[in-house]
Coordinates of C-alpha atoms in Angstrom, one line a residue:
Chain B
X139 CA 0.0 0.0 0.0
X140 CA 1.5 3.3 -1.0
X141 CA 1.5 6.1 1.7
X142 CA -0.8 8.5 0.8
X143 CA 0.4 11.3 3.4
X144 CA 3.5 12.6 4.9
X145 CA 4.0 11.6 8.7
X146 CA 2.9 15.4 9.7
X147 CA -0.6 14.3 9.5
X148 CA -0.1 11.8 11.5
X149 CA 2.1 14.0 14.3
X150 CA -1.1 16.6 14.8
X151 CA -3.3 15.6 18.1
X152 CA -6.5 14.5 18.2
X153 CA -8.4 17.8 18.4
X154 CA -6.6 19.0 15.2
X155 CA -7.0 15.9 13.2
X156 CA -10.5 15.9 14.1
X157 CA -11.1 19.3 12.9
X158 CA -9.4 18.7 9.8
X159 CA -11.6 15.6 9.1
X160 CA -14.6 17.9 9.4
X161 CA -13.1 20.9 7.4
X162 CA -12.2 18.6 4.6
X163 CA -8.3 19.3 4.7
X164 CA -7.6 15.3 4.8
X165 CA -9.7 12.6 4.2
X166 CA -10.4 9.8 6.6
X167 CA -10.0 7.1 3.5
X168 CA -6.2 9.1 3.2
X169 CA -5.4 9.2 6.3
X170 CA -6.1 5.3 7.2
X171 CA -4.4 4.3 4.7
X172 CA -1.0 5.8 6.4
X173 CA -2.1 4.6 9.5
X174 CA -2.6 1.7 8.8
X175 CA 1.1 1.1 6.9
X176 CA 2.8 3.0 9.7
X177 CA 1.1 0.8 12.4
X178 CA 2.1 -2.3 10.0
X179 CA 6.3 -0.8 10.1
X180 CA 6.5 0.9 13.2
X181 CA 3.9 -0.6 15.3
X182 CA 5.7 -4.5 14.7
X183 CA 9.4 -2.4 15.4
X184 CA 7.6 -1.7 19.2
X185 CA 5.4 -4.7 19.2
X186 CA 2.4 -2.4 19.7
X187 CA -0.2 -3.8 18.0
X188 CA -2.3 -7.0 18.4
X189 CA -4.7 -7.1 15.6
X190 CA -5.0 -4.8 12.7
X191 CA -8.6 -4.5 11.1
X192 CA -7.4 -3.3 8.0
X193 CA -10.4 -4.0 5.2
X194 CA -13.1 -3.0 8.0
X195 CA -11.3 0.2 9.3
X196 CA -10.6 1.3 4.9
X197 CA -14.6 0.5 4.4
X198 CA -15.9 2.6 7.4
X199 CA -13.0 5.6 6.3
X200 CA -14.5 5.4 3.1
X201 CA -17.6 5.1 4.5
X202 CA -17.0 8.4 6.1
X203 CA -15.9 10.1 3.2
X204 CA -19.0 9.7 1.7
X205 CA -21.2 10.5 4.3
X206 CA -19.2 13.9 4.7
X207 CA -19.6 14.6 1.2
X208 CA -23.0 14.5 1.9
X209 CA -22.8 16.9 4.9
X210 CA -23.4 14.4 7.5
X211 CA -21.1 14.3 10.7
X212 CA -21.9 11.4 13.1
X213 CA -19.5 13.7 15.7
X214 CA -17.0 15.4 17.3
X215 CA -14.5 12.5 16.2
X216 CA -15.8 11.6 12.8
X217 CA -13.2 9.4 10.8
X218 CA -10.5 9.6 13.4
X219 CA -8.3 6.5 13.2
X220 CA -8.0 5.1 16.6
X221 CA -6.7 1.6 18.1
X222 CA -7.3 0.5 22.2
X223 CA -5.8 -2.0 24.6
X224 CA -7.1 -5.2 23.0
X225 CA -9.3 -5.6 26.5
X226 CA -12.6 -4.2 25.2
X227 CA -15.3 -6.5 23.8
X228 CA -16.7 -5.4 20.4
X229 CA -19.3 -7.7 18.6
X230 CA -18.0 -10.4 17.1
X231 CA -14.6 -9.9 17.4
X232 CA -11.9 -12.3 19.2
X233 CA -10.3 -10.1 22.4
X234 CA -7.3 -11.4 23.6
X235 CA -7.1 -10.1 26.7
X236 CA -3.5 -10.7 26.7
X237 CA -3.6 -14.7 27.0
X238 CA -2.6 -17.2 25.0
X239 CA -6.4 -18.2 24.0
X240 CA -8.6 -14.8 23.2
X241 CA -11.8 -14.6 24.8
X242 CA -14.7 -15.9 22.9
X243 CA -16.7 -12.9 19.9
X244 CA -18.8 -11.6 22.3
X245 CA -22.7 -10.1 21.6
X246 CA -22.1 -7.1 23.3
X247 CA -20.0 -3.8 22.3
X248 CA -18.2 -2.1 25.2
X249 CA -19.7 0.8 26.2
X250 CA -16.4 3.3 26.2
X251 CA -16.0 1.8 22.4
X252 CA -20.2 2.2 21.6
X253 CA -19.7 5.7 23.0
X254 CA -16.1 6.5 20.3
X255 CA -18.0 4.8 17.2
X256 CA -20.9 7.5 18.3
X257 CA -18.7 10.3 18.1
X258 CA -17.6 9.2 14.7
X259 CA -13.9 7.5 15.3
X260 CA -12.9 4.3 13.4
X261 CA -10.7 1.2 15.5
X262 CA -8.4 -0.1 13.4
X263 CA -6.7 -2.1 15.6
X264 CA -6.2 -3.3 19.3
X265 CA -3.2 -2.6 21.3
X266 CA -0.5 -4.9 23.2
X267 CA -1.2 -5.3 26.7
X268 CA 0.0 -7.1 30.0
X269 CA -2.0 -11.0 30.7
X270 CA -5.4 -9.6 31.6
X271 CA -4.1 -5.9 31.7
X272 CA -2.4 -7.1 35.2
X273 CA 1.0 -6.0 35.0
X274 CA 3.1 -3.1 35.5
X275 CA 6.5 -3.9 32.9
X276 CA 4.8 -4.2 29.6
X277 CA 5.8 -7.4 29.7
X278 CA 4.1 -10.2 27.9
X279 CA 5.1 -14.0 27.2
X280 CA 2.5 -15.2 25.1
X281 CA 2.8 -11.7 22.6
X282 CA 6.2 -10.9 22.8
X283 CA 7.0 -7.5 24.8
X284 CA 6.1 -4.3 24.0
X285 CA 9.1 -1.6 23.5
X286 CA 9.8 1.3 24.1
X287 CA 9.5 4.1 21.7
X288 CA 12.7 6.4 23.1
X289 CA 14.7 3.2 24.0
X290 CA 13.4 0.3 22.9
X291 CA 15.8 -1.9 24.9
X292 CA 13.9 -0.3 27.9
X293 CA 10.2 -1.0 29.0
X294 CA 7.2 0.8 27.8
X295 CA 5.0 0.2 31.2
X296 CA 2.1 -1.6 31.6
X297 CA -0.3 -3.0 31.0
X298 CA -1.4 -0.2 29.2
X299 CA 1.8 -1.0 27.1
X300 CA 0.2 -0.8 23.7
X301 CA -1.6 2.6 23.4
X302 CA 1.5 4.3 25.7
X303 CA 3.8 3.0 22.6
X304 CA 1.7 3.6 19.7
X305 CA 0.3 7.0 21.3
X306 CA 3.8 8.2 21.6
X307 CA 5.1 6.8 18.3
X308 CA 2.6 8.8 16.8
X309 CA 0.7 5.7 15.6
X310 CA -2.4 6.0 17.1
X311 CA -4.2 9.9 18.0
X312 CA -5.3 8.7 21.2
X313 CA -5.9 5.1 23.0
X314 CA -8.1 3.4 25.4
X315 CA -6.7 1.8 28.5
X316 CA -7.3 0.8 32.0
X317 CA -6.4 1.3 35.3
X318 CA -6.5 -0.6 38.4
X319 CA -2.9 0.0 40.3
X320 CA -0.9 2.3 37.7
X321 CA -2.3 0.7 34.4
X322 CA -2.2 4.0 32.6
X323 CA -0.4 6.6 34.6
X324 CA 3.1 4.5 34.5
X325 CA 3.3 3.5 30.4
X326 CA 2.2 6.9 30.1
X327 CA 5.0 8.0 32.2
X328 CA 7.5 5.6 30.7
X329 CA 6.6 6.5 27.2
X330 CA 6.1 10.2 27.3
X331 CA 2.5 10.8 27.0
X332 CA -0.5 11.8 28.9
X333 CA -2.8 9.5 30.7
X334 CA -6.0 10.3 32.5
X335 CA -7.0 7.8 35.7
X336 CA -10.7 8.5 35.8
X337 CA -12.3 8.6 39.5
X338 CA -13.9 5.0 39.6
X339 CA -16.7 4.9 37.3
X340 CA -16.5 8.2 35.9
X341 CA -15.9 5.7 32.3
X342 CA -18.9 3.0 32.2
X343 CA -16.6 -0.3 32.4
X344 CA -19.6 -2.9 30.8
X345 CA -17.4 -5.1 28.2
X346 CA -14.2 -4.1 29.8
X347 CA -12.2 -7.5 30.9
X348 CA -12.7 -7.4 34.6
X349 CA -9.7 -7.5 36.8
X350 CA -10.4 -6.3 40.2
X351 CA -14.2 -4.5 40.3
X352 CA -13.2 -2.3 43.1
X353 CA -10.2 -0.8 41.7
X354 CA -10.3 -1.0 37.9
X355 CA -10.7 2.0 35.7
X356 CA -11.4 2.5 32.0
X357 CA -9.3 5.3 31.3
X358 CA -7.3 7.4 28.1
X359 CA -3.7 7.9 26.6
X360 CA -3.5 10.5 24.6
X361 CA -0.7 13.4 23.8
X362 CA -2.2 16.5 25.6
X363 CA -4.6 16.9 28.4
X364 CA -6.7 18.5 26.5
X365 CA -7.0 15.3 24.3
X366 CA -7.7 13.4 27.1
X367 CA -10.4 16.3 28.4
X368 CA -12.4 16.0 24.8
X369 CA -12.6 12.3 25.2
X370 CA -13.5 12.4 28.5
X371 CA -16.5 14.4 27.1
X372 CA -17.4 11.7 25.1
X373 CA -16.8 8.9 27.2
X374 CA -18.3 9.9 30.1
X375 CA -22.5 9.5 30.5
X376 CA -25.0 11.9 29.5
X377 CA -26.1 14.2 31.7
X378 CA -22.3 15.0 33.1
X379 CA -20.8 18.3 33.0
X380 CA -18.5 19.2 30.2
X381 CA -14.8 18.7 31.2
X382 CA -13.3 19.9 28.1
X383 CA -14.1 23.4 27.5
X384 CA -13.9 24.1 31.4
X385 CA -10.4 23.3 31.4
X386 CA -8.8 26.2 29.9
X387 CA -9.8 29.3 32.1
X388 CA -8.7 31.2 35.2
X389 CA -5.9 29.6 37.0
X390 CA -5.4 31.0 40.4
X391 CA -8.0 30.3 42.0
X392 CA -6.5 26.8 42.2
X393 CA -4.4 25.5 45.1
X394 CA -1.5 22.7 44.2
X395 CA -0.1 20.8 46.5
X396 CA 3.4 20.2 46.6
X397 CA 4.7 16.9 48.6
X398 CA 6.9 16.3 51.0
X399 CA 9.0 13.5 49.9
X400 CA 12.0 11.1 51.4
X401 CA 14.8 12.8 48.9
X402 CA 15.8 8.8 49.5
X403 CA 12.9 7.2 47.8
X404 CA 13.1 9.8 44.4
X405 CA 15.8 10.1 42.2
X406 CA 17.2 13.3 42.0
X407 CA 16.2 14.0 38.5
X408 CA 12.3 13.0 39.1
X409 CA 12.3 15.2 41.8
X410 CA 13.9 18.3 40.3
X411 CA 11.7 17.7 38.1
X412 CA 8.6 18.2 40.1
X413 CA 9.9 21.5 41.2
X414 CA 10.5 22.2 37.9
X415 CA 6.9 22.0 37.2
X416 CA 5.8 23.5 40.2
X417 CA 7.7 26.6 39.9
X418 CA 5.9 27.0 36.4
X419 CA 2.5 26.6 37.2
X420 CA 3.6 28.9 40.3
X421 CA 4.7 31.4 37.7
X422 CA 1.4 31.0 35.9
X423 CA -0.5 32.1 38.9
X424 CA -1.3 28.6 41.0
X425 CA -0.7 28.8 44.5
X426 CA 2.0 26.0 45.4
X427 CA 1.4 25.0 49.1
X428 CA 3.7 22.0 50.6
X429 CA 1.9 19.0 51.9
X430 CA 3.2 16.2 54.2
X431 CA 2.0 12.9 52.7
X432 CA -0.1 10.4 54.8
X433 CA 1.1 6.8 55.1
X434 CA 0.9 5.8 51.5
X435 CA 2.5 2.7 52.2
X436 CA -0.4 1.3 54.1
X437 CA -2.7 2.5 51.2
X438 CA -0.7 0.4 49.0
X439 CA -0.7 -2.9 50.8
X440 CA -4.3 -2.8 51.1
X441 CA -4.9 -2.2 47.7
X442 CA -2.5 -4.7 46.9
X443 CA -4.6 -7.5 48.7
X444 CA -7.9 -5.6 47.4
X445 CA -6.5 -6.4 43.5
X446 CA -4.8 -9.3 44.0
X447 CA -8.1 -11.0 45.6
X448 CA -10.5 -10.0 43.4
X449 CA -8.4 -11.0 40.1
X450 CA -7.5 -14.3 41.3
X451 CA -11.5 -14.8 42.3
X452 CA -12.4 -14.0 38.9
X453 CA -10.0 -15.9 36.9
X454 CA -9.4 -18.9 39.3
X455 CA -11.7 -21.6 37.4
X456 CA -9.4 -21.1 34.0
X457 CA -6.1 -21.3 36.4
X458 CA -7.3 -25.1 38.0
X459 CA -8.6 -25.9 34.3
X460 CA -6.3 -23.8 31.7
X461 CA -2.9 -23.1 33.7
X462 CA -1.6 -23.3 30.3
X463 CA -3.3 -20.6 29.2
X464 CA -1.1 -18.3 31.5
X465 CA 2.3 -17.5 31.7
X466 CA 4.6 -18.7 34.7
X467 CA 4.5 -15.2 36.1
X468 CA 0.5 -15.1 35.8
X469 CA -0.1 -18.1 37.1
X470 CA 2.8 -17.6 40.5
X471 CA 0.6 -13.7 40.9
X472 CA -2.8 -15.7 40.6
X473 CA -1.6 -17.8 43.2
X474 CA -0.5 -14.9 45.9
X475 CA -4.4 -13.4 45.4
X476 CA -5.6 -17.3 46.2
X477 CA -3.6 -17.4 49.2
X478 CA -5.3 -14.0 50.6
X479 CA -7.3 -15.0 53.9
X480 CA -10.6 -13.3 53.5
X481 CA -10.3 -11.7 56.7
X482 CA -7.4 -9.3 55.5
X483 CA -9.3 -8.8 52.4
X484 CA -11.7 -7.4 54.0
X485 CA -9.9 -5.5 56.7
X486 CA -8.3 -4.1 53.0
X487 CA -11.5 -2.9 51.9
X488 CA -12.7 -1.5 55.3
X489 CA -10.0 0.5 56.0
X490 CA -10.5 2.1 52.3
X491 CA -12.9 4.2 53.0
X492 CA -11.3 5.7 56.3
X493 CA -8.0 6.1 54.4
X494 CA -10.4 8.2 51.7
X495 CA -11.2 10.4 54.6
X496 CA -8.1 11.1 56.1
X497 CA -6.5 11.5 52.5
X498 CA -9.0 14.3 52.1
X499 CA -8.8 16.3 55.3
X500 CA -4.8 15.7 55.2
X501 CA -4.1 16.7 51.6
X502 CA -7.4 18.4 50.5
X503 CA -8.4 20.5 53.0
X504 CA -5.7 22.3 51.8
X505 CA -5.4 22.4 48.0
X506 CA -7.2 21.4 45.2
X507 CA -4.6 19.3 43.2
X508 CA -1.9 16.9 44.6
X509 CA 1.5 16.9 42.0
X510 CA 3.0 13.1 42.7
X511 CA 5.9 11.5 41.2
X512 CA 5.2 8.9 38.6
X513 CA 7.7 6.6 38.8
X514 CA 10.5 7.3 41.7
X515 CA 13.1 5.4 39.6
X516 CA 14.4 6.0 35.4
X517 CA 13.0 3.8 33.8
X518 CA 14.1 0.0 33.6
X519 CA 15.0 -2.1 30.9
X520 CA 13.5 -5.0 29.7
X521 CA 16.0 -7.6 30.9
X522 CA 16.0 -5.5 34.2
X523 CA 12.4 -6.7 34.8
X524 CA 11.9 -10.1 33.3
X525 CA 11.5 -11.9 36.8
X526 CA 9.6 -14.2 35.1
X527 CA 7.6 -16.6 38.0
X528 CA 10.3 -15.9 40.7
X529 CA 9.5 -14.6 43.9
X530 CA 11.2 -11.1 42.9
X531 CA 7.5 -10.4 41.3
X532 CA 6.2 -8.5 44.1
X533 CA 9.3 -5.9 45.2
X534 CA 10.1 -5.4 41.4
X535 CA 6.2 -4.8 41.0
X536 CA 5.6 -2.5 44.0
X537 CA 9.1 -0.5 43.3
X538 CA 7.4 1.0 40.1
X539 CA 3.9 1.1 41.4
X540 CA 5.1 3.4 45.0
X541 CA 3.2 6.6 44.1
X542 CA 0.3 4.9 42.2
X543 CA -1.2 1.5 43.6
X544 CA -2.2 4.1 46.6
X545 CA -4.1 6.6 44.9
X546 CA -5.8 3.4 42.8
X547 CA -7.0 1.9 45.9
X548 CA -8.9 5.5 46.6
X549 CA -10.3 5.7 44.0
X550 CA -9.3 9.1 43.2
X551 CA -8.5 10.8 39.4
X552 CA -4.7 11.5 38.3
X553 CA -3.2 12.7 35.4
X554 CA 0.2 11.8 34.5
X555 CA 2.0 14.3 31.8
X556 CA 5.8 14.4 30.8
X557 CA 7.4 17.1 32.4
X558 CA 11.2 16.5 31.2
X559 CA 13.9 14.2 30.2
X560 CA 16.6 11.8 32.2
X561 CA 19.7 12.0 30.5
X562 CA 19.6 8.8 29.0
X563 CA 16.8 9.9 26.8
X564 CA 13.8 9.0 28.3
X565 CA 11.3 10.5 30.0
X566 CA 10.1 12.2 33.0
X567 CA 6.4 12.9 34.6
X568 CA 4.4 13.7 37.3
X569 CA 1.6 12.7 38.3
X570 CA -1.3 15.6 39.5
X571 CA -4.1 14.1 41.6
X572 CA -7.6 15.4 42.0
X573 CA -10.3 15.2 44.7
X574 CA -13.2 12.2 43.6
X575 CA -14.8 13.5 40.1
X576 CA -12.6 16.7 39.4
X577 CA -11.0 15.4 36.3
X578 CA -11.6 18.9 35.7
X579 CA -9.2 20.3 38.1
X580 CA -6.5 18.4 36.7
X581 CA -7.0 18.7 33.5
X582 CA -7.2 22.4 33.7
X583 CA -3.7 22.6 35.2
X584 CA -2.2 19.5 32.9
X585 CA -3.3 21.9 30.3
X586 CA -1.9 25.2 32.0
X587 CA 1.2 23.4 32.3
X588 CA 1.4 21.9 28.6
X589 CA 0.8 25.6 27.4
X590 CA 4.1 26.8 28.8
X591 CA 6.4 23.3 28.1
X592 CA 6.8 21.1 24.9
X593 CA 7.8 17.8 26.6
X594 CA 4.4 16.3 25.6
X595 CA 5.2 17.4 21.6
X596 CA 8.8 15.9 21.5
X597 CA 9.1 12.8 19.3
X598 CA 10.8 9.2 20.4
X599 CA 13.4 7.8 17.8
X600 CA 10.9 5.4 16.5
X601 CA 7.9 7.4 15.3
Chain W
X774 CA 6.3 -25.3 57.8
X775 CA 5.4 -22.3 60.0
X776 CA 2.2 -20.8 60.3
X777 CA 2.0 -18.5 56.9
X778 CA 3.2 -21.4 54.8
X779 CA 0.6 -23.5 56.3
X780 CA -2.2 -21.1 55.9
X781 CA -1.1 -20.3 52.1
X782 CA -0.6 -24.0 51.4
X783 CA -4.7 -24.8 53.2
X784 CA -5.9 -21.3 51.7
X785 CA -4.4 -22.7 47.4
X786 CA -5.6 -26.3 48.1
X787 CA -9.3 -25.2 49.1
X788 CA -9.2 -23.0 46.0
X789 CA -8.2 -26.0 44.1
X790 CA -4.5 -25.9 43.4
X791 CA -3.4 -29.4 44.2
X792 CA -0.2 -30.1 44.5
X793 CA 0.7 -26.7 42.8
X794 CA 0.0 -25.4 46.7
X795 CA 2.7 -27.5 48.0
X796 CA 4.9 -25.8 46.0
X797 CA 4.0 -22.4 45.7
X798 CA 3.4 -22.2 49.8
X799 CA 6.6 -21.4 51.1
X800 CA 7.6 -18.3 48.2
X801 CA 3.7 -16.9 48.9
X802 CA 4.3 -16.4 53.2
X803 CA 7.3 -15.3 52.6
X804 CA 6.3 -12.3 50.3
X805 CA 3.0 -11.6 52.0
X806 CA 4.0 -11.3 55.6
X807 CA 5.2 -8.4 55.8
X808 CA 2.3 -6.5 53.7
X809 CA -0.5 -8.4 55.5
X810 CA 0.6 -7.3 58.5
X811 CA 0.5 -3.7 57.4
X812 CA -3.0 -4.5 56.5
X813 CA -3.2 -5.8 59.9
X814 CA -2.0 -2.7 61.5
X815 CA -3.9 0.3 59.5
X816 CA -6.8 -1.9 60.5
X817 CA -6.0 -2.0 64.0
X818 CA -4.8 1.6 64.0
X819 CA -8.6 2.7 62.7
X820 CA -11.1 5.0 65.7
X821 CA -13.8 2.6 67.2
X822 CA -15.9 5.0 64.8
X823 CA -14.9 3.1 61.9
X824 CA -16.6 0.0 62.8
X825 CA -19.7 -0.8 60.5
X826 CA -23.0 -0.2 61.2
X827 CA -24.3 -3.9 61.6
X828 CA -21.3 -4.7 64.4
X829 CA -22.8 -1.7 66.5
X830 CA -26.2 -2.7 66.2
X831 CA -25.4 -6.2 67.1
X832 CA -23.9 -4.9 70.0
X833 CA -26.7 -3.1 70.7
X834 CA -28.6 -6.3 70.5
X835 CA -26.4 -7.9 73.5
X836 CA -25.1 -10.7 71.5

């Protein structure tokens, strides 16, 4: 197939491709074709992809065309070229979940997905992901590992490892993910792009692959927060207020916390770089107030035992029948949430909603927005994490999950956005978390602080 | 076997592991001690206030 437009199309966000689909600068049959040839190159070079739906998506750009011609819009995003996490169920098609064996066609469309094909956007394709979307590396045995974009010897995250790659690679405007204990802030982080953690159930999660039903989120990838703020609009039910246009107004009213950390627990770079970004949005009229941070660690072992009991209950018929079906690591973490007693899982969920309260009076009492570390560590490589079934799966695990297991198991919002560069090449972000159901609030100063900074437009080696 | 191997081995066989639990037992305590007892202790830790509703009433009750 011959590439029918440069690679600049491709490098504009998904507001501006939208509104050149409308306008009639590009077509939608044009601009599938190159993204479907650059998924085919550069999306096998990162191993981002699972399944390409090549004839269907050219049919319903054409499709699109036509109906445009004839003055009819089905939406904000009609014709936009867009592939998810390979974890939401769309009528008759295989999803694989991540496993060796996909999941059965199903009869029912996701609802995030039903809501996208409303608003006029075309799937072409699902995206790599951890087994079951439980896993934090990017790692996967049965589909080969996802890479890297800026270093492809080093991991892309997980297990929203697919749209973090092919989101910052340029192959994809925007991606579907999920969240239960980092899912979407950490490839986002590792990868360069922006990643909105929605409150819990702020994204309808029917035809999602369930993981753990008290902490999973249906969230978005995409390369500005307000990319992820015009989805959010679209994903989110009718009736809600709109997110998108709200967050580009008046900025001081808002109050941003800025934590206390143990200088011993962040590398020096991450946390320069949160001062960095704290001075800016300082500049731009925020007021920056320090916060001491409650006992995070306690937050995170409880929602450690919260997931990993409610996964294992859902999947623990196809572990005693199908072991074979998992990999030697998935089948060791199915285990641990097996060996839970149900007595601490559910001290772990009755303590959740008196750690909710004292995270509010302790943090937001005081300000509005809480700016986190991502990832306390530069990113690993690949071989670094490969522990495989060993019993190293849990302290590698909750070294890169520190900052965002905890705010996962309350339940709250958080936006992670690049906010710099290690020296190796690869980069840095923070993490800004809101009270429950202000995606607003952190949208609007994710946006303030993409205004002023470029890290979120920079471009990885392989894109 | 100590106690947390024993109760991760009795806890995988009842959920139908086999002879996997054997095996996987001693690797599972070991790793889960230490974060089940910080489970353990933000439970503890908690006001009387954050009982639930149904223990007070039960109490109330006399049983």
């Amino acid at each position: 197939m011959a590439s029918a437009l440069t690679a600049e199309w491709s490098r504009l966000d998904l507001g501006e491709i939208a509104a050149a689909l409308r306008n009639g600068d590009v077509s939608a049959t044009a601009l599938m074709e190159t993204t479907l040839e650059r998924a085919t190159t550069l999306g096998t070079a990162l191993n981002a992809f699972v399944s390409l739906y090549g004839e269907r998506a050219l049919a319903a750009a054409k499709t699109a065309d036509r109906e445009r011609a004839h003055g009819a819009l089905r939406g904000p995003l009609h014709g936009v070229p867009l592939a998810h996490k390979d974890m939401f169920f769309r009528t008759g098609t295989p999803c694989s979940a991540g496993l060796s064996e996909p999941f059965a066609p199903p009869a029912e469309t996701a609802t995030a997905l039903h809501r996208l094909d409303s608003a006029g956007a075309i799937q072409f394709g699902t995206l790599h992901l951890a087994e079951l979307a439980y896993g934090p590396t990017g790692h996967n045995y049965h589909l080969g590992h996802c890479r890297n974009p800026w270093r492809t010897d080093h991991i892309s995250g997980g297990s929203s490892s697919g749209p973090a790659a092919a989101v910052a690679a340029r192959l994809s405007f925007a991606a579907l993910g999920s969240d239960t204990a980092g899912s979407i802030r950490l490839p986002a982080a590792a990868c360069g792009v922006t990643g909105l953690k929605v409150t819990q159930d702020r994204i309808d999660r029917a035809g999602a692959i369930p993981g753990s039903f008290s902490m999973d989120t249906v969230g978005i990838i995409a390369r500005s927060a307000a990319d992820c703020a015009l989805l959010l609009d679209i994903l989110a039910d009718a009736g809600e207020p709109a997110v998108h246009s709200g967050t580009n107004g008046d900025l001081s009213a808002l109050r941003i916390g800025a934590p206390i950390l143990d200088t011993h627990d962040v590398s020096p770079a991450i946390a320069a770089a949160i001062d960095e970004s704290l001075g800016i949005l300082g500049a731009l009229g925020y007021k920056i107030i320090p916060v001491a941070m409650p006992d995070l660690a306690s937050y995170d072992a409880a929602g450690f035992h919260v997931m990993a009991a409610e996964i294992s209950a859902a999947y623990r018929t196809r572990l005693i029948r199908a072991p074979e079906t998992f990999s030697e690591q998935m089948q060791a973490r199915l285990a641990r949430g097996l060996a839970i007693p149900a007595t601490t899982y559910i001290d772990a969920l009755r303590y959740r909603g008196v750690a909710l309260r004292e995270f509010r009076a302790r943090v937001f009492e005081s300000v509005d927005v809480l700016a986190l570390p991502c990832l306390t560590l530069p990113t690993p490589t690949i071989a670094e994490t490969d522990v495989g079934g060993s019993p190293r799966i849990d302290s590698m695990i909750a070294a890169l999950v520190t900052y965002l297991r905890p705010i996962s198991y309350l339940g709250l919002p958080s936006l992670s956005i690049p906010v710099g560069f290690h020296a190796s090449g690869l980069p840095i972000s923070i993490q800004l978390v809101g009270r429950p159901f202000d995606e607003a609030g952190i949208l609007k100063a994710g946006r303030a602080l993409q205004t002023e900074t470029d890290w979120h437009r920079r471009l990885p080696p392989v894109s | 076997m100590n106690d947390a191997e024993a109760l991760a081995r009795a806890l995988l066989r009842w959920n139908g592991l086999g002879a996997r639990a054997d095996a996987a037992a001693p690797a599972l305590a070991a790793g889960m001690t230490a974060q089940r007892a910080a489970v353990q202790k933000a439970y503890d830790d908690l006001p009387a206030a954050a009982e639930p509703a149904w223990f007070a009433a039960e109490l109330k009750r006399g049983r």
